[in-house]
Amino acid sequence: MVNLTEMLMINTVTDGAISLLRSVGLFKTQNTYPAPPPIIIKMPLWELAQEAGPFVRLAGLSGAAAVVLGAMGAHRTFPEPETKEDLRKIFDTANRFHFLHTLALVTVPLCRRPAIAGAFFVTGMGLFCGTCYYHAFTGDRSLRRLTPIGGSCLILGWLAMVL
């Protein structure tokens, strides 16, 4: 007489052997129907980006503004400051950071929390680049105290992409 333990062992060995022989191709699988094809939804990238929020459009506007401001800075004479700081260098830094973070803003819909990263990037560009542009064009230093806050927001925007 066969006890329950021997029966379980025989069934396990048999099932394992049959599964091995099926994987090699000696036994046919029990399912004779072909697997259904995967469902692939083809969607243009611009539609996909629109579903992720306004950040790609904001990046487009930001990029256009960076080009316009870059052209203005290239063809403009900067005021002579009382101190020896170079306003053109401040402008170039603002414009470079504006372009780089505009490109980062394009990638925001790809991260897990786009609203957080996008808000930090937009705020950081406004505070950092905006105050640098203002200082470079006018020579007025009154808003420069906001520049480090904008830089911190840009750093937080990059870190938010990790979340």
mmCIF file of N, CA, C and O in Angstrom, residues 4-98:
data_model
loop_
_atom_site.group_PDB
_atom_site.id
_atom_site.type_symbol
_atom_site.label_atom_id
_atom_site.label_comp_id
_atom_site.label_asym_id
_atom_site.label_seq_id
_atom_site.Cartn_x
_atom_site.Cartn_y
_atom_site.Cartn_z
ATOM 1 N N LEU A 4 0.589 8.494 1.784
ATOM 2 C CA LEU A 4 0.384 9.837 1.240
ATOM 3 C C LEU A 4 1.708 10.504 0.877
ATOM 4 O O LEU A 4 1.815 11.161 -0.158
ATOM 5 N N THR A 5 2.746 10.348 1.672
ATOM 6 C CA THR A 5 4.045 10.965 1.411
ATOM 7 C C THR A 5 4.642 10.447 0.116
ATOM 8 O O THR A 5 5.142 11.214 -0.706
ATOM 9 N N GLU A 6 4.595 9.119 -0.090
ATOM 10 C CA GLU A 6 5.133 8.547 -1.317
ATOM 11 C C GLU A 6 4.329 9.021 -2.529
ATOM 12 O O GLU A 6 4.893 9.288 -3.590
ATOM 13 N N MET A 7 3.036 9.184 -2.357
ATOM 14 C CA MET A 7 2.183 9.639 -3.444
ATOM 15 C C MET A 7 2.540 11.066 -3.844
ATOM 16 O O MET A 7 2.636 11.381 -5.033
ATOM 17 N N LEU A 8 2.753 11.948 -2.845
ATOM 18 C CA LEU A 8 3.132 13.341 -3.120
ATOM 19 C C LEU A 8 4.486 13.400 -3.821
ATOM 20 O O LEU A 8 4.693 14.183 -4.745
ATOM 21 N N MET A 9 5.432 12.557 -3.380
ATOM 22 C CA MET A 9 6.762 12.548 -3.966
ATOM 23 C C MET A 9 6.697 12.067 -5.417
ATOM 24 O O MET A 9 7.324 12.652 -6.293
ATOM 25 N N ILE A 10 5.921 11.048 -5.676
ATOM 26 C CA ILE A 10 5.797 10.514 -7.032
ATOM 27 C C ILE A 10 5.162 11.570 -7.947
ATOM 28 O O ILE A 10 5.622 11.814 -9.051
ATOM 29 N N ASN A 11 4.117 12.235 -7.463
ATOM 30 C CA ASN A 11 3.458 13.276 -8.251
ATOM 31 C C ASN A 11 4.402 14.446 -8.520
ATOM 32 O O ASN A 11 4.439 14.988 -9.626
ATOM 33 N N THR A 12 5.187 14.856 -7.541
ATOM 34 C CA THR A 12 6.130 15.960 -7.704
ATOM 35 C C THR A 12 7.212 15.608 -8.715
ATOM 36 O O THR A 12 7.532 16.399 -9.603
ATOM 37 N N VAL A 13 7.768 14.410 -8.594
ATOM 38 C CA VAL A 13 8.803 13.973 -9.530
ATOM 39 C C VAL A 13 8.221 13.867 -10.941
ATOM 40 O O VAL A 13 8.830 14.298 -11.923
ATOM 41 N N THR A 14 7.043 13.306 -11.045
ATOM 42 C CA THR A 14 6.410 13.141 -12.354
ATOM 43 C C THR A 14 6.124 14.501 -12.986
ATOM 44 O O THR A 14 6.413 14.715 -14.167
ATOM 45 N N ASP A 15 5.559 15.401 -12.222
ATOM 46 C CA ASP A 15 5.259 16.737 -12.742
ATOM 47 C C ASP A 15 6.535 17.455 -13.173
ATOM 48 O O ASP A 15 6.576 18.121 -14.214
ATOM 49 N N GLY A 16 7.591 17.337 -12.383
ATOM 50 C CA GLY A 16 8.868 17.966 -12.721
ATOM 51 C C GLY A 16 9.461 17.385 -13.995
ATOM 52 O O GLY A 16 9.958 18.108 -14.857
ATOM 53 N N ALA A 17 9.403 16.054 -14.137
ATOM 54 C CA ALA A 17 9.958 15.398 -15.325
ATOM 55 C C ALA A 17 9.163 15.785 -16.568
ATOM 56 O O ALA A 17 9.740 16.090 -17.617
ATOM 57 N N ILE A 18 7.844 15.817 -16.471
ATOM 58 C CA ILE A 18 7.012 16.176 -17.623
ATOM 59 C C ILE A 18 7.248 17.636 -17.998
ATOM 60 O O ILE A 18 7.349 17.988 -19.176
ATOM 61 N N SER A 19 7.371 18.494 -17.017
ATOM 62 C CA SER A 19 7.633 19.907 -17.295
ATOM 63 C C SER A 19 8.982 20.090 -17.970
ATOM 64 O O SER A 19 9.131 20.890 -18.883
ATOM 65 N N LEU A 20 9.994 19.319 -17.554
ATOM 66 C CA LEU A 20 11.310 19.369 -18.188
ATOM 67 C C LEU A 20 11.226 18.882 -19.633
ATOM 68 O O LEU A 20 11.778 19.502 -20.544
ATOM 69 N N LEU A 21 10.511 17.777 -19.855
ATOM 70 C CA LEU A 21 10.372 17.248 -21.206
ATOM 71 C C LEU A 21 9.574 18.193 -22.112
ATOM 72 O O LEU A 21 9.852 18.303 -23.303
ATOM 73 N N ARG A 22 8.601 18.900 -21.555
ATOM 74 C CA ARG A 22 7.852 19.897 -22.334
ATOM 75 C C ARG A 22 8.762 21.045 -22.731
ATOM 76 O O ARG A 22 8.681 21.548 -23.848
ATOM 77 N N SER A 23 9.611 21.490 -21.805
ATOM 78 C CA SER A 23 10.506 22.614 -22.107
ATOM 79 C C SER A 23 11.531 22.234 -23.171
ATOM 80 O O SER A 23 11.951 23.064 -23.955
ATOM 81 N N VAL A 24 11.934 20.975 -23.207
ATOM 82 C CA VAL A 24 12.859 20.491 -24.232
ATOM 83 C C VAL A 24 12.129 20.315 -25.560
ATOM 84 O O VAL A 24 12.715 20.422 -26.628
ATOM 85 N N GLY A 25 10.848 20.055 -25.510
ATOM 86 C CA GLY A 25 10.066 19.914 -26.720
ATOM 87 C C GLY A 25 9.610 18.503 -27.012
ATOM 88 O O GLY A 25 9.080 18.234 -28.091
ATOM 89 N N LEU A 26 9.799 17.584 -26.089
ATOM 90 C CA LEU A 26 9.385 16.206 -26.324
ATOM 91 C C LEU A 26 7.899 16.000 -26.102
ATOM 92 O O LEU A 26 7.289 15.140 -26.734
ATOM 93 N N PHE A 27 7.313 16.740 -25.166
ATOM 94 C CA PHE A 27 5.882 16.675 -24.940
ATOM 95 C C PHE A 27 5.272 17.993 -25.369
ATOM 96 O O PHE A 27 5.860 19.063 -25.194
ATOM 97 N N LYS A 28 4.067 17.932 -25.933
ATOM 98 C CA LYS A 28 3.361 19.158 -26.270
ATOM 99 C C LYS A 28 2.755 19.743 -25.007
ATOM 100 O O LYS A 28 2.409 19.023 -24.077
ATOM 101 N N THR A 29 2.625 21.040 -25.021
ATOM 102 C CA THR A 29 1.976 21.679 -23.879
ATOM 103 C C THR A 29 0.497 21.360 -23.927
ATOM 104 O O THR A 29 -0.057 21.051 -24.984
ATOM 105 N N GLN A 30 -0.150 21.491 -22.781
ATOM 106 C CA GLN A 30 -1.568 21.177 -22.702
ATOM 107 C C GLN A 30 -2.396 22.207 -23.456
ATOM 108 O O GLN A 30 -3.426 21.899 -24.016
ATOM 109 N N ASN A 31 -1.951 23.449 -23.492
ATOM 110 C CA ASN A 31 -2.681 24.514 -24.158
ATOM 111 C C ASN A 31 -2.322 24.491 -25.643
ATOM 112 O O ASN A 31 -1.183 24.701 -26.022
ATOM 113 N N THR A 32 -3.278 24.231 -26.503
ATOM 114 C CA THR A 32 -3.013 24.175 -27.934
ATOM 115 C C THR A 32 -3.281 25.513 -28.612
ATOM 116 O O THR A 32 -2.985 25.666 -29.783
ATOM 117 N N TYR A 33 -3.845 26.469 -27.892
ATOM 118 C CA TYR A 33 -4.122 27.787 -28.462
ATOM 119 C C TYR A 33 -2.867 28.655 -28.365
ATOM 120 O O TYR A 33 -2.163 28.638 -27.362
ATOM 121 N N PRO A 34 -2.592 29.446 -29.390
ATOM 122 C CA PRO A 34 -1.421 30.332 -29.316
ATOM 123 C C PRO A 34 -1.674 31.456 -28.315
ATOM 124 O O PRO A 34 -2.811 31.850 -28.066
ATOM 125 N N ALA A 35 -0.595 31.937 -27.749
ATOM 126 C CA ALA A 35 -0.714 33.040 -26.790
ATOM 127 C C ALA A 35 -1.192 34.286 -27.526
ATOM 128 O O ALA A 35 -0.784 34.533 -28.663
ATOM 129 N N PRO A 36 -2.053 35.077 -26.890
ATOM 130 C CA PRO A 36 -2.540 36.291 -27.570
ATOM 131 C C PRO A 36 -1.381 37.291 -27.729
ATOM 132 O O PRO A 36 -0.481 37.350 -26.890
ATOM 133 N N PRO A 37 -1.389 38.051 -28.807
ATOM 134 C CA PRO A 37 -0.312 39.028 -29.001
ATOM 135 C C PRO A 37 -0.417 40.139 -27.947
ATOM 136 O O PRO A 37 -1.516 40.438 -27.464
ATOM 137 N N PRO A 38 0.706 40.735 -27.581
ATOM 138 C CA PRO A 38 0.641 41.816 -26.591
ATOM 139 C C PRO A 38 -0.091 43.022 -27.176
ATOM 140 O O PRO A 38 -0.049 43.268 -28.383
ATOM 141 N N ILE A 39 -0.746 43.732 -26.297
ATOM 142 C CA ILE A 39 -1.481 44.926 -26.723
ATOM 143 C C ILE A 39 -0.506 46.099 -26.721
ATOM 144 O O ILE A 39 0.056 46.448 -25.675
ATOM 145 N N ILE A 40 -0.299 46.672 -27.887
ATOM 146 C CA ILE A 40 0.605 47.809 -28.016
ATOM 147 C C ILE A 40 -0.213 48.995 -28.502
ATOM 148 O O ILE A 40 -0.861 48.927 -29.548
ATOM 149 N N ILE A 41 -0.172 50.055 -27.724
ATOM 150 C CA ILE A 41 -0.886 51.264 -28.110
ATOM 151 C C ILE A 41 0.139 52.226 -28.690
ATOM 152 O O ILE A 41 1.055 52.657 -27.996
ATOM 153 N N LYS A 42 -0.022 52.525 -29.963
ATOM 154 C CA LYS A 42 0.891 53.467 -30.601
ATOM 155 C C LYS A 42 0.336 54.864 -30.395
ATOM 156 O O LYS A 42 -0.811 55.145 -30.743
ATOM 157 N N MET A 43 1.170 55.720 -29.802
ATOM 158 C CA MET A 43 0.745 57.071 -29.489
ATOM 159 C C MET A 43 1.886 58.018 -29.841
ATOM 160 O O MET A 43 3.031 57.752 -29.482
ATOM 161 N N PRO A 44 1.608 59.091 -30.537
ATOM 162 C CA PRO A 44 2.682 60.048 -30.817
ATOM 163 C C PRO A 44 3.257 60.619 -29.517
ATOM 164 O O PRO A 44 2.545 60.758 -28.516
ATOM 165 N N LEU A 45 4.546 60.939 -29.546
ATOM 166 C CA LEU A 45 5.196 61.440 -28.335
ATOM 167 C C LEU A 45 4.582 62.742 -27.846
ATOM 168 O O LEU A 45 4.522 62.980 -26.643
ATOM 169 N N TRP A 46 4.112 63.575 -28.754
ATOM 170 C CA TRP A 46 3.551 64.848 -28.295
ATOM 171 C C TRP A 46 2.269 64.615 -27.501
ATOM 172 O O TRP A 46 1.986 65.329 -26.545
ATOM 173 N N GLU A 47 1.486 63.583 -27.860
ATOM 174 C CA GLU A 47 0.290 63.263 -27.081
ATOM 175 C C GLU A 47 0.667 62.699 -25.719
ATOM 176 O O GLU A 47 0.039 63.008 -24.710
ATOM 177 N N LEU A 48 1.697 61.868 -25.703
ATOM 178 C CA LEU A 48 2.174 61.316 -24.444
ATOM 179 C C LEU A 48 2.672 62.428 -23.524
ATOM 180 O O LEU A 48 2.384 62.442 -22.328
ATOM 181 N N ALA A 49 3.388 63.386 -24.077
ATOM 182 C CA ALA A 49 3.902 64.505 -23.278
ATOM 183 C C ALA A 49 2.767 65.377 -22.763
ATOM 184 O O ALA A 49 2.830 65.891 -21.644
ATOM 185 N N GLN A 50 1.704 65.556 -23.553
ATOM 186 C CA GLN A 50 0.572 66.355 -23.106
ATOM 187 C C GLN A 50 -0.134 65.711 -21.919
ATOM 188 O O GLN A 50 -0.629 66.411 -21.044
ATOM 189 N N GLU A 51 -0.162 64.398 -21.887
ATOM 190 C CA GLU A 51 -0.807 63.710 -20.774
ATOM 191 C C GLU A 51 -0.007 63.856 -19.486
ATOM 192 O O GLU A 51 -0.538 63.675 -18.400
ATOM 193 N N ALA A 52 1.280 64.151 -19.588
ATOM 194 C CA ALA A 52 2.133 64.249 -18.403
ATOM 195 C C ALA A 52 2.072 65.625 -17.754
ATOM 196 O O ALA A 52 2.711 65.847 -16.743
ATOM 197 N N GLY A 53 1.371 66.566 -18.319
ATOM 198 C CA GLY A 53 1.247 67.876 -17.710
ATOM 199 C C GLY A 53 1.795 68.972 -18.606
ATOM 200 O O GLY A 53 2.188 68.738 -19.748
ATOM 201 N N PRO A 54 1.864 70.187 -18.078
ATOM 202 C CA PRO A 54 2.222 71.349 -18.904
ATOM 203 C C PRO A 54 3.725 71.571 -19.073
ATOM 204 O O PRO A 54 4.126 72.565 -19.671
ATOM 205 N N PHE A 55 4.550 70.675 -18.578
ATOM 206 C CA PHE A 55 5.979 70.997 -18.494
ATOM 207 C C PHE A 55 6.692 71.023 -19.834
ATOM 208 O O PHE A 55 7.630 71.794 -20.013
ATOM 209 N N VAL A 56 6.266 70.246 -20.800
ATOM 210 C CA VAL A 56 6.913 70.304 -22.113
ATOM 211 C C VAL A 56 6.583 71.631 -22.790
ATOM 212 O O VAL A 56 7.444 72.265 -23.395
ATOM 213 N N ARG A 57 5.357 72.095 -22.647
ATOM 214 C CA ARG A 57 5.000 73.414 -23.201
ATOM 215 C C ARG A 57 5.732 74.531 -22.475
ATOM 216 O O ARG A 57 6.192 75.481 -23.106
ATOM 217 N N LEU A 58 5.832 74.422 -21.162
ATOM 218 C CA LEU A 58 6.611 75.417 -20.414
ATOM 219 C C LEU A 58 8.072 75.412 -20.856
ATOM 220 O O LEU A 58 8.707 76.460 -20.949
ATOM 221 N N ALA A 59 8.603 74.235 -21.134
ATOM 222 C CA ALA A 59 9.983 74.143 -21.617
ATOM 223 C C ALA A 59 10.116 74.821 -22.970
ATOM 224 O O ALA A 59 11.122 75.483 -23.250
ATOM 225 N N GLY A 60 9.121 74.684 -23.833
ATOM 226 C CA GLY A 60 9.146 75.367 -25.125
ATOM 227 C C GLY A 60 9.157 76.873 -24.959
ATOM 228 O O GLY A 60 9.938 77.586 -25.606
ATOM 229 N N LEU A 61 8.301 77.376 -24.088
ATOM 230 C CA LEU A 61 8.278 78.820 -23.821
ATOM 231 C C LEU A 61 9.581 79.289 -23.189
ATOM 232 O O LEU A 61 10.112 80.344 -23.532
ATOM 233 N N SER A 62 10.094 78.495 -22.277
ATOM 234 C CA SER A 62 11.339 78.843 -21.609
ATOM 235 C C SER A 62 12.507 78.854 -22.593
ATOM 236 O O SER A 62 13.370 79.735 -22.541
ATOM 237 N N GLY A 63 12.549 77.886 -23.483
ATOM 238 C CA GLY A 63 13.610 77.855 -24.491
ATOM 239 C C GLY A 63 13.536 79.057 -25.414
ATOM 240 O O GLY A 63 14.559 79.662 -25.753
ATOM 241 N N ALA A 64 12.320 79.430 -25.832
ATOM 242 C CA ALA A 64 12.159 80.610 -26.680
ATOM 243 C C ALA A 64 12.613 81.868 -25.941
ATOM 244 O O ALA A 64 13.310 82.726 -26.515
ATOM 245 N N ALA A 65 12.248 81.983 -24.664
ATOM 246 C CA ALA A 65 12.676 83.135 -23.877
ATOM 247 C C ALA A 65 14.195 83.162 -23.710
ATOM 248 O O ALA A 65 14.818 84.233 -23.758
ATOM 249 N N ALA A 66 14.807 81.995 -23.541
ATOM 250 C CA ALA A 66 16.270 81.939 -23.401
ATOM 251 C C ALA A 66 16.955 82.406 -24.676
ATOM 252 O O ALA A 66 17.974 83.123 -24.622
ATOM 253 N N VAL A 67 16.398 82.047 -25.838
ATOM 254 C CA VAL A 67 16.984 82.486 -27.101
ATOM 255 C C VAL A 67 16.824 83.996 -27.264
ATOM 256 O O VAL A 67 17.772 84.705 -27.637
ATOM 257 N N VAL A 68 15.638 84.510 -26.969
ATOM 258 C CA VAL A 68 15.401 85.955 -27.089
ATOM 259 C C VAL A 68 16.319 86.728 -26.146
ATOM 260 O O VAL A 68 16.962 87.717 -26.541
ATOM 261 N N LEU A 69 16.392 86.282 -24.890
ATOM 262 C CA LEU A 69 17.257 86.974 -23.930
ATOM 263 C C LEU A 69 18.725 86.841 -24.312
ATOM 264 O O LEU A 69 19.520 87.766 -24.122
ATOM 265 N N GLY A 70 19.108 85.680 -24.852
ATOM 266 C CA GLY A 70 20.489 85.506 -25.311
ATOM 267 C C GLY A 70 20.822 86.467 -26.435
ATOM 268 O O GLY A 70 21.919 87.041 -26.479
ATOM 269 N N ALA A 71 19.880 86.654 -27.360
ATOM 270 C CA ALA A 71 20.099 87.604 -28.455
ATOM 271 C C ALA A 71 20.174 89.033 -27.929
ATOM 272 O O ALA A 71 21.020 89.827 -28.361
ATOM 273 N N MET A 72 19.302 89.356 -26.983
ATOM 274 C CA MET A 72 19.353 90.700 -26.391
ATOM 275 C C MET A 72 20.697 90.948 -25.715
ATOM 276 O O MET A 72 21.295 92.010 -25.859
ATOM 277 N N GLY A 73 21.164 89.960 -24.965
ATOM 278 C CA GLY A 73 22.428 90.124 -24.257
ATOM 279 C C GLY A 73 23.628 90.197 -25.186
ATOM 280 O O GLY A 73 24.621 90.859 -24.884
ATOM 281 N N ALA A 74 23.533 89.526 -26.327
ATOM 282 C CA ALA A 74 24.650 89.540 -27.267
ATOM 283 C C ALA A 74 24.779 90.887 -27.982
ATOM 284 O O ALA A 74 25.875 91.274 -28.375
ATOM 285 N N HIS A 75 23.666 91.596 -28.129
ATOM 286 C CA HIS A 75 23.683 92.851 -28.892
ATOM 287 C C HIS A 75 23.472 94.082 -28.022
ATOM 288 O O HIS A 75 23.139 95.136 -28.534
ATOM 289 N N ARG A 76 23.678 93.976 -26.775
ATOM 290 C CA ARG A 76 23.368 95.050 -25.858
ATOM 291 C C ARG A 76 24.619 95.536 -25.150
ATOM 292 O O ARG A 76 25.541 94.781 -24.915
ATOM 293 N N THR A 77 24.637 96.775 -24.780
ATOM 294 C CA THR A 77 25.716 97.286 -23.937
ATOM 295 C C THR A 77 25.227 97.257 -22.502
ATOM 296 O O THR A 77 24.137 97.703 -22.206
ATOM 297 N N PHE A 78 26.047 96.712 -21.655
ATOM 298 C CA PHE A 78 25.675 96.592 -20.250
ATOM 299 C C PHE A 78 26.084 97.863 -19.505
ATOM 300 O O PHE A 78 27.090 98.482 -19.844
ATOM 301 N N PRO A 79 25.307 98.259 -18.483
ATOM 302 C CA PRO A 79 25.674 99.458 -17.720
ATOM 303 C C PRO A 79 26.999 99.259 -16.981
ATOM 304 O O PRO A 79 27.364 98.136 -16.646
ATOM 305 N N GLU A 80 27.694 100.348 -16.761
ATOM 306 C CA GLU A 80 28.947 100.299 -15.997
ATOM 307 C C GLU A 80 28.618 100.255 -14.507
ATOM 308 O O GLU A 80 28.042 101.200 -13.972
ATOM 309 N N PRO A 81 28.954 99.192 -13.839
ATOM 310 C CA PRO A 81 28.678 99.121 -12.398
ATOM 311 C C PRO A 81 29.743 99.880 -11.610
ATOM 312 O O PRO A 81 30.830 100.143 -12.097
ATOM 313 N N GLU A 82 29.367 100.231 -10.382
ATOM 314 C CA GLU A 82 30.320 100.902 -9.498
ATOM 315 C C GLU A 82 31.434 99.942 -9.099
ATOM 316 O O GLU A 82 32.580 100.328 -8.958
ATOM 317 N N THR A 83 31.066 98.704 -8.904
ATOM 318 C CA THR A 83 32.061 97.700 -8.541
ATOM 319 C C THR A 83 32.684 97.136 -9.809
ATOM 320 O O THR A 83 32.275 97.459 -10.904
ATOM 321 N N LYS A 84 33.644 96.273 -9.661
ATOM 322 C CA LYS A 84 34.372 95.732 -10.810
ATOM 323 C C LYS A 84 33.783 94.418 -11.338
ATOM 324 O O LYS A 84 34.443 93.733 -12.087
ATOM 325 N N GLU A 85 32.565 94.077 -10.940
ATOM 326 C CA GLU A 85 31.996 92.819 -11.420
ATOM 327 C C GLU A 85 31.602 92.945 -12.893
ATOM 328 O O GLU A 85 31.226 94.002 -13.366
ATOM 329 N N ASP A 86 31.747 91.884 -13.602
ATOM 330 C CA ASP A 86 31.465 91.864 -15.028
ATOM 331 C C ASP A 86 30.016 91.439 -15.248
ATOM 332 O O ASP A 86 29.658 90.273 -15.054
ATOM 333 N N LEU A 87 29.168 92.379 -15.658
ATOM 334 C CA LEU A 87 27.751 92.089 -15.849
ATOM 335 C C LEU A 87 27.523 91.129 -17.025
ATOM 336 O O LEU A 87 26.577 90.353 -17.028
ATOM 337 N N ARG A 88 28.404 91.168 -18.016
ATOM 338 C CA ARG A 88 28.268 90.222 -19.138
ATOM 339 C C ARG A 88 28.474 88.790 -18.652
ATOM 340 O O ARG A 88 27.789 87.868 -19.090
ATOM 341 N N LYS A 89 29.397 88.595 -17.711
ATOM 342 C CA LYS A 89 29.637 87.250 -17.174
ATOM 343 C C LYS A 89 28.409 86.772 -16.390
ATOM 344 O O LYS A 89 28.024 85.603 -16.487
ATOM 345 N N ILE A 90 27.788 87.655 -15.644
ATOM 346 C CA ILE A 90 26.566 87.310 -14.901
ATOM 347 C C ILE A 90 25.456 86.938 -15.886
ATOM 348 O O ILE A 90 24.739 85.952 -15.709
ATOM 349 N N PHE A 91 25.342 87.734 -16.971
ATOM 350 C CA PHE A 91 24.336 87.439 -17.981
ATOM 351 C C PHE A 91 24.590 86.077 -18.630
ATOM 352 O O PHE A 91 23.671 85.284 -18.813
ATOM 353 N N ASP A 92 25.836 85.800 -18.988
ATOM 354 C CA ASP A 92 26.162 84.517 -19.623
ATOM 355 C C ASP A 92 25.841 83.335 -18.720
ATOM 356 O O ASP A 92 25.352 82.309 -19.175
ATOM 357 N N THR A 93 26.108 83.493 -17.426
ATOM 358 C CA THR A 93 25.767 82.431 -16.470
ATOM 359 C C THR A 93 24.256 82.215 -16.423
ATOM 360 O O THR A 93 23.776 81.073 -16.465
ATOM 361 N N ALA A 94 23.494 83.305 -16.364
ATOM 362 C CA ALA A 94 22.031 83.198 -16.323
ATOM 363 C C ALA A 94 21.515 82.524 -17.581
ATOM 364 O O ALA A 94 20.669 81.621 -17.517
ATOM 365 N N ASN A 95 22.039 82.920 -18.730
ATOM 366 C CA ASN A 95 21.558 82.365 -19.986
ATOM 367 C C ASN A 95 21.926 80.889 -20.133
ATOM 368 O O ASN A 95 21.114 80.081 -20.592
ATOM 369 N N ARG A 96 23.119 80.513 -19.714
ATOM 370 C CA ARG A 96 23.531 79.099 -19.781
ATOM 371 C C ARG A 96 22.652 78.242 -18.872
ATOM 372 O O ARG A 96 22.155 77.182 -19.280
ATOM 373 N N PHE A 97 22.434 78.711 -17.627
ATOM 374 C CA PHE A 97 21.589 77.959 -16.702
ATOM 375 C C PHE A 97 20.149 77.890 -17.212
ATOM 376 O O PHE A 97 19.469 76.881 -17.037
ATOM 377 N N HIS A 98 19.678 78.960 -17.851
ATOM 378 C CA HIS A 98 18.324 78.995 -18.397
ATOM 379 C C HIS A 98 18.172 77.905 -19.461
ATOM 380 O O HIS A 98 17.201 77.142 -19.446
#
